[in-house]
Structures are given as C-alpha cells and as structure tokens.
Amino acid sequence: MIEGMLVELFKTEERACILRYAMFRKSFRASEVSRVTGVTKGLVSRYLRLLQAYDLLQKTGREYSPQDGPNSRTIKILLNLERIDLPALSLVPARGLGLYGSLASGTNDLESDLDFWIKADSAPSESLLARLQRDLSLKAESEVNLLVLTPEKLERMKTEDTPFYNSLIMNFLTLKGEPLEEYR
C-alpha cells in the first residue's frame, strides 16, 4: 500500500513541488499553491484531492491543512531528508550522525529548526562546527542546531537531564555511522 502511494505522490516533479509546499504549512488554498509553485490551479486542485484521499490533508471550506498521522509524518521525514547536505556532514570526524526532535519524527513545520546529533569520541573544533552549521543552514534554509555527543556528555545527560536524554534516544534517525541505540 505505502509503496503504491509513494509512487503516486512523487510521480512528477510538479507533484513533488506541491507536496513540499503543502506538508509544512499550517493552512493554504489551491490558488496560493498554484501561484507559488507555478503549477496550474487545475493540476494543484486534483493533486490536493489525492492528498486528501490518502489522509495527508484535510479540507475545511477552501482551506487545506496537513493532517497528522503516521503516513503524513513519514512523508515529512522523506521531505526533511531531501533538505540535508550529506556531503557537508561528512566533514565532521564522527562515529555517527543523525537527526532528533521534530525533524526526526516528521512533526516539524516551516518554523522548526533542524536538530542534528554528532556522536564523537571528542568534540570537533568550534571552527569546524561553525562551518558545518552555516553550510547546513544555507542548504536547508533554516536554523540548524548541532548537538555533539561524547560518551561523557551522554552519561552526564543521562543523570542531569533525563527527560531530554530519554526523548533523544527514543526519537532519532541515524544518517551515517553508528546509531544512538546502544545507549537505550
């Protein structure tokens, strides 16, 4: 079922463009999507009805808004991954790299920042982290937060900030290298 849905959702670049626009807004109208994306209003309207049929959008009057659910969160995660500059992440000497927070759970919107974790034996240099943060922010067009996780920091978080630690290890995505799973 999900495979067929994904093929249908991403069948054309126009559809992908509409999806990128629609999934992160609180509400919008078909005419707005058409104007911003450059796709005809008729095609936008048909595609929005398809998104509604897949329970990704809900419609109230003339307004559409994303509908929260496992399918919409999965689609948002796929769209989030598209925004990440993986080559830039490769510049950091790390045992593992990934996402956490709303970006990893697919609950983010336009105002959400991008939260990355970096699992390392020791903290990378401040200049390298600043360059990485800048490069990722430019690619994603959003604020980026980098959380460096050394073994010592993870142990400290476990005892001193247990709620955040639990949230982090229960809701993350690994992009490269070792996951955080061993700390669960």
JSON list of C-alpha atoms in Angstrom, two decimals:
[
{"chain": "A", "resi": 1, "resn": "MET", "atom": "CA", "xyz": [0.00, 0.00, 0.00]},
{"chain": "A", "resi": 2, "resn": "ILE", "atom": "CA", "xyz": [2.64, 2.57, 1.05]},
{"chain": "A", "resi": 3, "resn": "GLU", "atom": "CA", "xyz": [4.83, 1.77, -1.97]},
{"chain": "A", "resi": 4, "resn": "GLY", "atom": "CA", "xyz": [1.98, 2.48, -4.38]},
{"chain": "A", "resi": 5, "resn": "MET", "atom": "CA", "xyz": [1.15, 5.65, -2.50]},
{"chain": "A", "resi": 6, "resn": "LEU", "atom": "CA", "xyz": [4.75, 6.88, -2.69]},
{"chain": "A", "resi": 7, "resn": "VAL", "atom": "CA", "xyz": [4.91, 6.23, -6.43]},
{"chain": "A", "resi": 8, "resn": "GLU", "atom": "CA", "xyz": [1.67, 8.16, -6.89]},
{"chain": "A", "resi": 9, "resn": "LEU", "atom": "CA", "xyz": [2.75, 11.06, -4.66]},
{"chain": "A", "resi": 10, "resn": "PHE", "atom": "CA", "xyz": [6.14, 11.56, -6.29]},
{"chain": "A", "resi": 11, "resn": "LYS", "atom": "CA", "xyz": [5.16, 10.63, -9.85]},
{"chain": "A", "resi": 12, "resn": "THR", "atom": "CA", "xyz": [6.13, 14.02, -11.33]},
{"chain": "A", "resi": 13, "resn": "GLU", "atom": "CA", "xyz": [8.28, 16.96, -10.27]},
{"chain": "A", "resi": 14, "resn": "GLU", "atom": "CA", "xyz": [5.12, 19.11, -10.18]},
{"chain": "A", "resi": 15, "resn": "ARG", "atom": "CA", "xyz": [3.55, 16.75, -7.65]},
{"chain": "A", "resi": 16, "resn": "ALA", "atom": "CA", "xyz": [6.71, 16.72, -5.53]},
{"chain": "A", "resi": 17, "resn": "CYS", "atom": "CA", "xyz": [6.81, 20.53, -5.63]},
{"chain": "A", "resi": 18, "resn": "ILE", "atom": "CA", "xyz": [3.19, 20.78, -4.46]},
{"chain": "A", "resi": 19, "resn": "LEU", "atom": "CA", "xyz": [3.83, 18.19, -1.74]},
{"chain": "A", "resi": 20, "resn": "ARG", "atom": "CA", "xyz": [6.88, 20.10, -0.47]},
{"chain": "A", "resi": 21, "resn": "TYR", "atom": "CA", "xyz": [4.78, 23.23, -0.23]},
{"chain": "A", "resi": 22, "resn": "ALA", "atom": "CA", "xyz": [1.70, 21.66, 1.32]},
{"chain": "A", "resi": 23, "resn": "MET", "atom": "CA", "xyz": [3.12, 19.43, 4.03]},
{"chain": "A", "resi": 24, "resn": "PHE", "atom": "CA", "xyz": [4.83, 22.13, 6.11]},
{"chain": "A", "resi": 25, "resn": "ARG", "atom": "CA", "xyz": [2.19, 24.89, 6.10]},
{"chain": "A", "resi": 26, "resn": "LYS", "atom": "CA", "xyz": [-0.47, 25.31, 8.71]},
{"chain": "A", "resi": 27, "resn": "SER", "atom": "CA", "xyz": [-3.11, 26.06, 6.07]},
{"chain": "A", "resi": 28, "resn": "PHE", "atom": "CA", "xyz": [-3.30, 27.15, 2.44]},
{"chain": "A", "resi": 29, "resn": "ARG", "atom": "CA", "xyz": [-5.57, 27.40, -0.59]},
{"chain": "A", "resi": 30, "resn": "ALA", "atom": "CA", "xyz": [-5.15, 25.78, -4.00]},
{"chain": "A", "resi": 31, "resn": "SER", "atom": "CA", "xyz": [-4.74, 29.19, -5.66]},
{"chain": "A", "resi": 32, "resn": "GLU", "atom": "CA", "xyz": [-1.85, 30.01, -3.31]},
{"chain": "A", "resi": 33, "resn": "VAL", "atom": "CA", "xyz": [-0.09, 26.72, -4.10]},
{"chain": "A", "resi": 34, "resn": "SER", "atom": "CA", "xyz": [-0.58, 27.33, -7.82]},
{"chain": "A", "resi": 35, "resn": "ARG", "atom": "CA", "xyz": [0.83, 30.86, -7.63]},
{"chain": "A", "resi": 36, "resn": "VAL", "atom": "CA", "xyz": [3.87, 29.88, -5.56]},
{"chain": "A", "resi": 37, "resn": "THR", "atom": "CA", "xyz": [4.75, 26.64, -7.39]},
{"chain": "A", "resi": 38, "resn": "GLY", "atom": "CA", "xyz": [3.87, 27.73, -10.91]},
{"chain": "A", "resi": 39, "resn": "VAL", "atom": "CA", "xyz": [1.67, 24.65, -11.41]},
{"chain": "A", "resi": 40, "resn": "THR", "atom": "CA", "xyz": [-1.78, 25.17, -12.93]},
{"chain": "A", "resi": 41, "resn": "LYS", "atom": "CA", "xyz": [-4.63, 25.54, -10.47]},
{"chain": "A", "resi": 42, "resn": "GLY", "atom": "CA", "xyz": [-6.47, 22.57, -12.03]},
{"chain": "A", "resi": 43, "resn": "LEU", "atom": "CA", "xyz": [-3.50, 20.24, -11.51]},
{"chain": "A", "resi": 44, "resn": "VAL", "atom": "CA", "xyz": [-2.95, 21.59, -7.99]},
{"chain": "A", "resi": 45, "resn": "SER", "atom": "CA", "xyz": [-6.62, 21.02, -7.11]},
{"chain": "A", "resi": 46, "resn": "ARG", "atom": "CA", "xyz": [-6.60, 17.44, -8.42]},
{"chain": "A", "resi": 47, "resn": "TYR", "atom": "CA", "xyz": [-3.41, 16.63, -6.56]},
{"chain": "A", "resi": 48, "resn": "LEU", "atom": "CA", "xyz": [-4.66, 18.18, -3.31]},
{"chain": "A", "resi": 49, "resn": "ARG", "atom": "CA", "xyz": [-7.76, 15.98, -3.56]},
{"chain": "A", "resi": 50, "resn": "LEU", "atom": "CA", "xyz": [-5.44, 12.97, -3.97]},
{"chain": "A", "resi": 51, "resn": "LEU", "atom": "CA", "xyz": [-3.52, 14.03, -0.85]},
{"chain": "A", "resi": 52, "resn": "GLN", "atom": "CA", "xyz": [-6.84, 14.33, 0.93]},
{"chain": "A", "resi": 53, "resn": "ALA", "atom": "CA", "xyz": [-7.82, 10.82, -0.21]},
{"chain": "A", "resi": 54, "resn": "TYR", "atom": "CA", "xyz": [-4.57, 9.49, 1.27]},
{"chain": "A", "resi": 55, "resn": "ASP", "atom": "CA", "xyz": [-5.42, 11.26, 4.57]},
{"chain": "A", "resi": 56, "resn": "LEU", "atom": "CA", "xyz": [-2.41, 13.54, 4.23]},
{"chain": "A", "resi": 57, "resn": "LEU", "atom": "CA", "xyz": [-4.52, 16.71, 4.04]},
{"chain": "A", "resi": 58, "resn": "GLN", "atom": "CA", "xyz": [-7.83, 17.81, 5.42]},
{"chain": "A", "resi": 59, "resn": "LYS", "atom": "CA", "xyz": [-10.06, 20.46, 3.90]},
{"chain": "A", "resi": 60, "resn": "THR", "atom": "CA", "xyz": [-12.23, 22.98, 5.71]},
{"chain": "A", "resi": 61, "resn": "GLY", "atom": "CA", "xyz": [-14.10, 25.22, 3.31]},
{"chain": "A", "resi": 62, "resn": "ARG", "atom": "CA", "xyz": [-11.48, 26.31, 0.77]},
{"chain": "A", "resi": 63, "resn": "GLU", "atom": "CA", "xyz": [-8.56, 25.83, 3.16]},
{"chain": "A", "resi": 64, "resn": "TYR", "atom": "CA", "xyz": [-6.33, 22.77, 3.23]},
{"chain": "A", "resi": 65, "resn": "SER", "atom": "CA", "xyz": [-4.06, 21.79, 6.11]},
{"chain": "A", "resi": 66, "resn": "PRO", "atom": "CA", "xyz": [-1.79, 18.82, 6.77]},
{"chain": "A", "resi": 67, "resn": "GLN", "atom": "CA", "xyz": [-3.44, 16.03, 8.70]},
{"chain": "A", "resi": 68, "resn": "ASP", "atom": "CA", "xyz": [-1.31, 14.49, 11.41]},
{"chain": "A", "resi": 69, "resn": "GLY", "atom": "CA", "xyz": [-0.86, 10.74, 11.19]},
{"chain": "A", "resi": 70, "resn": "PRO", "atom": "CA", "xyz": [1.76, 8.08, 10.51]},
{"chain": "A", "resi": 71, "resn": "ASN", "atom": "CA", "xyz": [1.64, 8.50, 6.72]},
{"chain": "A", "resi": 72, "resn": "SER", "atom": "CA", "xyz": [1.97, 12.29, 6.82]},
{"chain": "A", "resi": 73, "resn": "ARG", "atom": "CA", "xyz": [4.83, 12.09, 9.35]},
{"chain": "A", "resi": 74, "resn": "THR", "atom": "CA", "xyz": [6.61, 9.55, 7.11]},
{"chain": "A", "resi": 75, "resn": "ILE", "atom": "CA", "xyz": [6.22, 11.79, 4.06]},
{"chain": "A", "resi": 76, "resn": "LYS", "atom": "CA", "xyz": [7.54, 14.76, 6.03]},
{"chain": "A", "resi": 77, "resn": "ILE", "atom": "CA", "xyz": [10.57, 12.75, 7.13]},
{"chain": "A", "resi": 78, "resn": "LEU", "atom": "CA", "xyz": [11.32, 11.90, 3.48]},
{"chain": "A", "resi": 79, "resn": "LEU", "atom": "CA", "xyz": [10.99, 15.56, 2.55]},
{"chain": "A", "resi": 80, "resn": "ASN", "atom": "CA", "xyz": [13.20, 16.53, 5.52]},
{"chain": "A", "resi": 81, "resn": "LEU", "atom": "CA", "xyz": [15.94, 14.16, 4.38]},
{"chain": "A", "resi": 82, "resn": "GLU", "atom": "CA", "xyz": [15.89, 15.83, 0.97]},
{"chain": "A", "resi": 83, "resn": "ARG", "atom": "CA", "xyz": [16.91, 19.13, 2.63]},
{"chain": "A", "resi": 84, "resn": "ILE", "atom": "CA", "xyz": [20.07, 17.75, 4.26]},
{"chain": "A", "resi": 85, "resn": "ASP", "atom": "CA", "xyz": [23.52, 18.29, 2.81]},
{"chain": "A", "resi": 86, "resn": "LEU", "atom": "CA", "xyz": [25.08, 14.88, 3.50]},
{"chain": "A", "resi": 87, "resn": "PRO", "atom": "CA", "xyz": [28.47, 15.78, 1.95]},
{"chain": "A", "resi": 88, "resn": "ALA", "atom": "CA", "xyz": [28.76, 18.65, 4.44]},
{"chain": "A", "resi": 89, "resn": "LEU", "atom": "CA", "xyz": [28.11, 16.22, 7.30]},
{"chain": "A", "resi": 90, "resn": "SER", "atom": "CA", "xyz": [30.98, 14.06, 6.06]},
{"chain": "A", "resi": 91, "resn": "LEU", "atom": "CA", "xyz": [33.44, 16.81, 7.03]},
{"chain": "A", "resi": 92, "resn": "VAL", "atom": "CA", "xyz": [32.95, 16.03, 10.71]},
{"chain": "A", "resi": 93, "resn": "PRO", "atom": "CA", "xyz": [35.03, 13.26, 12.27]},
{"chain": "A", "resi": 94, "resn": "ALA", "atom": "CA", "xyz": [32.25, 11.33, 13.96]},
{"chain": "A", "resi": 95, "resn": "ARG", "atom": "CA", "xyz": [31.24, 7.81, 14.90]},
{"chain": "A", "resi": 96, "resn": "GLY", "atom": "CA", "xyz": [27.64, 8.64, 14.00]},
{"chain": "A", "resi": 97, "resn": "LEU", "atom": "CA", "xyz": [25.49, 11.46, 12.67]},
{"chain": "A", "resi": 98, "resn": "GLY", "atom": "CA", "xyz": [21.76, 11.91, 12.73]},
{"chain": "A", "resi": 99, "resn": "LEU", "atom": "CA", "xyz": [18.63, 13.88, 13.43]},
{"chain": "A", "resi": 100, "resn": "TYR", "atom": "CA", "xyz": [16.49, 14.30, 16.51]},
{"chain": "A", "resi": 101, "resn": "GLY", "atom": "CA", "xyz": [13.46, 16.29, 17.52]},
{"chain": "A", "resi": 102, "resn": "SER", "atom": "CA", "xyz": [10.60, 17.27, 15.24]},
{"chain": "A", "resi": 103, "resn": "LEU", "atom": "CA", "xyz": [12.71, 16.73, 12.12]},
{"chain": "A", "resi": 104, "resn": "ALA", "atom": "CA", "xyz": [13.28, 13.07, 13.01]},
{"chain": "A", "resi": 105, "resn": "SER", "atom": "CA", "xyz": [9.64, 12.49, 13.95]},
{"chain": "A", "resi": 106, "resn": "GLY", "atom": "CA", "xyz": [8.08, 14.29, 10.99]},
{"chain": "A", "resi": 107, "resn": "THR", "atom": "CA", "xyz": [6.21, 16.75, 13.19]},
{"chain": "A", "resi": 108, "resn": "ASN", "atom": "CA", "xyz": [8.09, 19.84, 12.03]},
{"chain": "A", "resi": 109, "resn": "ASP", "atom": "CA", "xyz": [6.67, 22.85, 10.20]},
{"chain": "A", "resi": 110, "resn": "LEU", "atom": "CA", "xyz": [8.17, 25.88, 8.44]},
{"chain": "A", "resi": 111, "resn": "GLU", "atom": "CA", "xyz": [9.31, 27.49, 11.69]},
{"chain": "A", "resi": 112, "resn": "SER", "atom": "CA", "xyz": [11.05, 24.38, 13.01]},
{"chain": "A", "resi": 113, "resn": "ASP", "atom": "CA", "xyz": [14.79, 24.31, 13.25]},
{"chain": "A", "resi": 114, "resn": "LEU", "atom": "CA", "xyz": [16.90, 21.35, 12.18]},
{"chain": "A", "resi": 115, "resn": "ASP", "atom": "CA", "xyz": [18.39, 19.38, 15.06]},
{"chain": "A", "resi": 116, "resn": "PHE", "atom": "CA", "xyz": [21.44, 17.22, 14.31]},
{"chain": "A", "resi": 117, "resn": "TRP", "atom": "CA", "xyz": [23.36, 14.98, 16.70]},
{"chain": "A", "resi": 118, "resn": "ILE", "atom": "CA", "xyz": [27.02, 14.12, 16.24]},
{"chain": "A", "resi": 119, "resn": "LYS", "atom": "CA", "xyz": [28.33, 11.08, 18.09]},
{"chain": "A", "resi": 120, "resn": "ALA", "atom": "CA", "xyz": [32.09, 11.52, 18.59]},
{"chain": "A", "resi": 121, "resn": "ASP", "atom": "CA", "xyz": [34.88, 10.39, 20.89]},
{"chain": "A", "resi": 122, "resn": "SER", "atom": "CA", "xyz": [35.79, 14.06, 21.42]},
{"chain": "A", "resi": 123, "resn": "ALA", "atom": "CA", "xyz": [34.22, 17.35, 20.40]},
{"chain": "A", "resi": 124, "resn": "PRO", "atom": "CA", "xyz": [35.20, 18.64, 16.94]},
{"chain": "A", "resi": 125, "resn": "SER", "atom": "CA", "xyz": [36.77, 22.10, 16.74]},
{"chain": "A", "resi": 126, "resn": "GLU", "atom": "CA", "xyz": [34.50, 25.12, 17.15]},
{"chain": "A", "resi": 127, "resn": "SER", "atom": "CA", "xyz": [35.51, 26.40, 13.70]},
{"chain": "A", "resi": 128, "resn": "LEU", "atom": "CA", "xyz": [34.53, 23.11, 12.05]},
{"chain": "A", "resi": 129, "resn": "LEU", "atom": "CA", "xyz": [31.19, 23.08, 13.87]},
{"chain": "A", "resi": 130, "resn": "ALA", "atom": "CA", "xyz": [30.51, 26.71, 12.91]},
{"chain": "A", "resi": 131, "resn": "ARG", "atom": "CA", "xyz": [31.27, 25.99, 9.24]},
{"chain": "A", "resi": 132, "resn": "LEU", "atom": "CA", "xyz": [29.09, 22.88, 9.30]},
{"chain": "A", "resi": 133, "resn": "GLN", "atom": "CA", "xyz": [26.24, 24.76, 10.94]},
{"chain": "A", "resi": 134, "resn": "ARG", "atom": "CA", "xyz": [26.48, 27.53, 8.34]},
{"chain": "A", "resi": 135, "resn": "ASP", "atom": "CA", "xyz": [26.61, 25.11, 5.37]},
{"chain": "A", "resi": 136, "resn": "LEU", "atom": "CA", "xyz": [23.66, 23.05, 6.64]},
{"chain": "A", "resi": 137, "resn": "SER", "atom": "CA", "xyz": [21.62, 26.20, 7.35]},
{"chain": "A", "resi": 138, "resn": "LEU", "atom": "CA", "xyz": [22.21, 27.52, 3.84]},
{"chain": "A", "resi": 139, "resn": "LYS", "atom": "CA", "xyz": [21.21, 24.25, 2.18]},
{"chain": "A", "resi": 140, "resn": "ALA", "atom": "CA", "xyz": [18.12, 23.73, 4.35]},
{"chain": "A", "resi": 141, "resn": "GLU", "atom": "CA", "xyz": [17.17, 27.43, 4.51]},
{"chain": "A", "resi": 142, "resn": "SER", "atom": "CA", "xyz": [16.52, 27.02, 8.21]},
{"chain": "A", "resi": 143, "resn": "GLU", "atom": "CA", "xyz": [18.23, 27.41, 11.56]},
{"chain": "A", "resi": 144, "resn": "VAL", "atom": "CA", "xyz": [20.42, 24.42, 12.47]},
{"chain": "A", "resi": 145, "resn": "ASN", "atom": "CA", "xyz": [21.36, 23.14, 15.92]},
{"chain": "A", "resi": 146, "resn": "LEU", "atom": "CA", "xyz": [24.28, 20.76, 16.39]},
{"chain": "A", "resi": 147, "resn": "LEU", "atom": "CA", "xyz": [24.45, 18.53, 19.46]},
{"chain": "A", "resi": 148, "resn": "VAL", "atom": "CA", "xyz": [27.85, 16.90, 19.96]},
{"chain": "A", "resi": 149, "resn": "LEU", "atom": "CA", "xyz": [27.52, 13.70, 21.97]},
{"chain": "A", "resi": 150, "resn": "THR", "atom": "CA", "xyz": [30.71, 12.41, 23.52]},
{"chain": "A", "resi": 151, "resn": "PRO", "atom": "CA", "xyz": [30.49, 9.40, 25.86]},
{"chain": "A", "resi": 152, "resn": "GLU", "atom": "CA", "xyz": [31.00, 11.77, 28.81]},
{"chain": "A", "resi": 153, "resn": "LYS", "atom": "CA", "xyz": [28.25, 14.15, 27.66]},
{"chain": "A", "resi": 154, "resn": "LEU", "atom": "CA", "xyz": [25.81, 11.29, 27.13]},
{"chain": "A", "resi": 155, "resn": "GLU", "atom": "CA", "xyz": [26.46, 9.98, 30.66]},
{"chain": "A", "resi": 156, "resn": "ARG", "atom": "CA", "xyz": [26.04, 13.49, 32.09]},
{"chain": "A", "resi": 157, "resn": "MET", "atom": "CA", "xyz": [22.78, 13.97, 30.16]},
{"chain": "A", "resi": 158, "resn": "LYS", "atom": "CA", "xyz": [21.51, 10.62, 31.38]},
{"chain": "A", "resi": 159, "resn": "THR", "atom": "CA", "xyz": [21.71, 11.74, 35.01]},
{"chain": "A", "resi": 160, "resn": "GLU", "atom": "CA", "xyz": [21.40, 15.54, 34.81]},
{"chain": "A", "resi": 161, "resn": "ASP", "atom": "CA", "xyz": [18.81, 15.92, 32.03]},
{"chain": "A", "resi": 162, "resn": "THR", "atom": "CA", "xyz": [16.94, 12.61, 31.98]},
{"chain": "A", "resi": 163, "resn": "PRO", "atom": "CA", "xyz": [13.81, 13.87, 30.15]},
{"chain": "A", "resi": 164, "resn": "PHE", "atom": "CA", "xyz": [15.86, 15.27, 27.25]},
{"chain": "A", "resi": 165, "resn": "TYR", "atom": "CA", "xyz": [18.10, 12.20, 27.19]},
{"chain": "A", "resi": 166, "resn": "ASN", "atom": "CA", "xyz": [15.08, 9.88, 27.02]},
{"chain": "A", "resi": 167, "resn": "SER", "atom": "CA", "xyz": [13.48, 11.99, 24.30]},
{"chain": "A", "resi": 168, "resn": "LEU", "atom": "CA", "xyz": [16.71, 11.95, 22.30]},
{"chain": "A", "resi": 169, "resn": "ILE", "atom": "CA", "xyz": [17.31, 8.21, 22.42]},
{"chain": "A", "resi": 170, "resn": "MET", "atom": "CA", "xyz": [13.70, 7.33, 21.78]},
{"chain": "A", "resi": 171, "resn": "ASN", "atom": "CA", "xyz": [13.26, 9.63, 18.80]},
{"chain": "A", "resi": 172, "resn": "PHE", "atom": "CA", "xyz": [16.22, 9.90, 16.44]},
{"chain": "A", "resi": 173, "resn": "LEU", "atom": "CA", "xyz": [17.27, 9.00, 12.93]},
{"chain": "A", "resi": 174, "resn": "THR", "atom": "CA", "xyz": [20.76, 7.89, 12.01]},
{"chain": "A", "resi": 175, "resn": "LEU", "atom": "CA", "xyz": [22.08, 9.39, 8.78]},
{"chain": "A", "resi": 176, "resn": "LYS", "atom": "CA", "xyz": [25.57, 7.96, 8.88]},
{"chain": "A", "resi": 177, "resn": "GLY", "atom": "CA", "xyz": [27.68, 5.70, 11.07]},
{"chain": "A", "resi": 178, "resn": "GLU", "atom": "CA", "xyz": [26.74, 4.36, 14.48]},
{"chain": "A", "resi": 179, "resn": "PRO", "atom": "CA", "xyz": [23.23, 4.95, 15.87]},
{"chain": "A", "resi": 180, "resn": "LEU", "atom": "CA", "xyz": [22.48, 6.00, 19.42]},
{"chain": "A", "resi": 181, "resn": "GLU", "atom": "CA", "xyz": [20.72, 2.68, 20.08]},
{"chain": "A", "resi": 182, "resn": "GLU", "atom": "CA", "xyz": [23.43, 1.30, 22.28]},
{"chain": "A", "resi": 183, "resn": "TYR", "atom": "CA", "xyz": [22.51, 3.98, 24.81]},
{"chain": "A", "resi": 184, "resn": "ARG", "atom": "CA", "xyz": [18.84, 2.94, 25.06]}
]
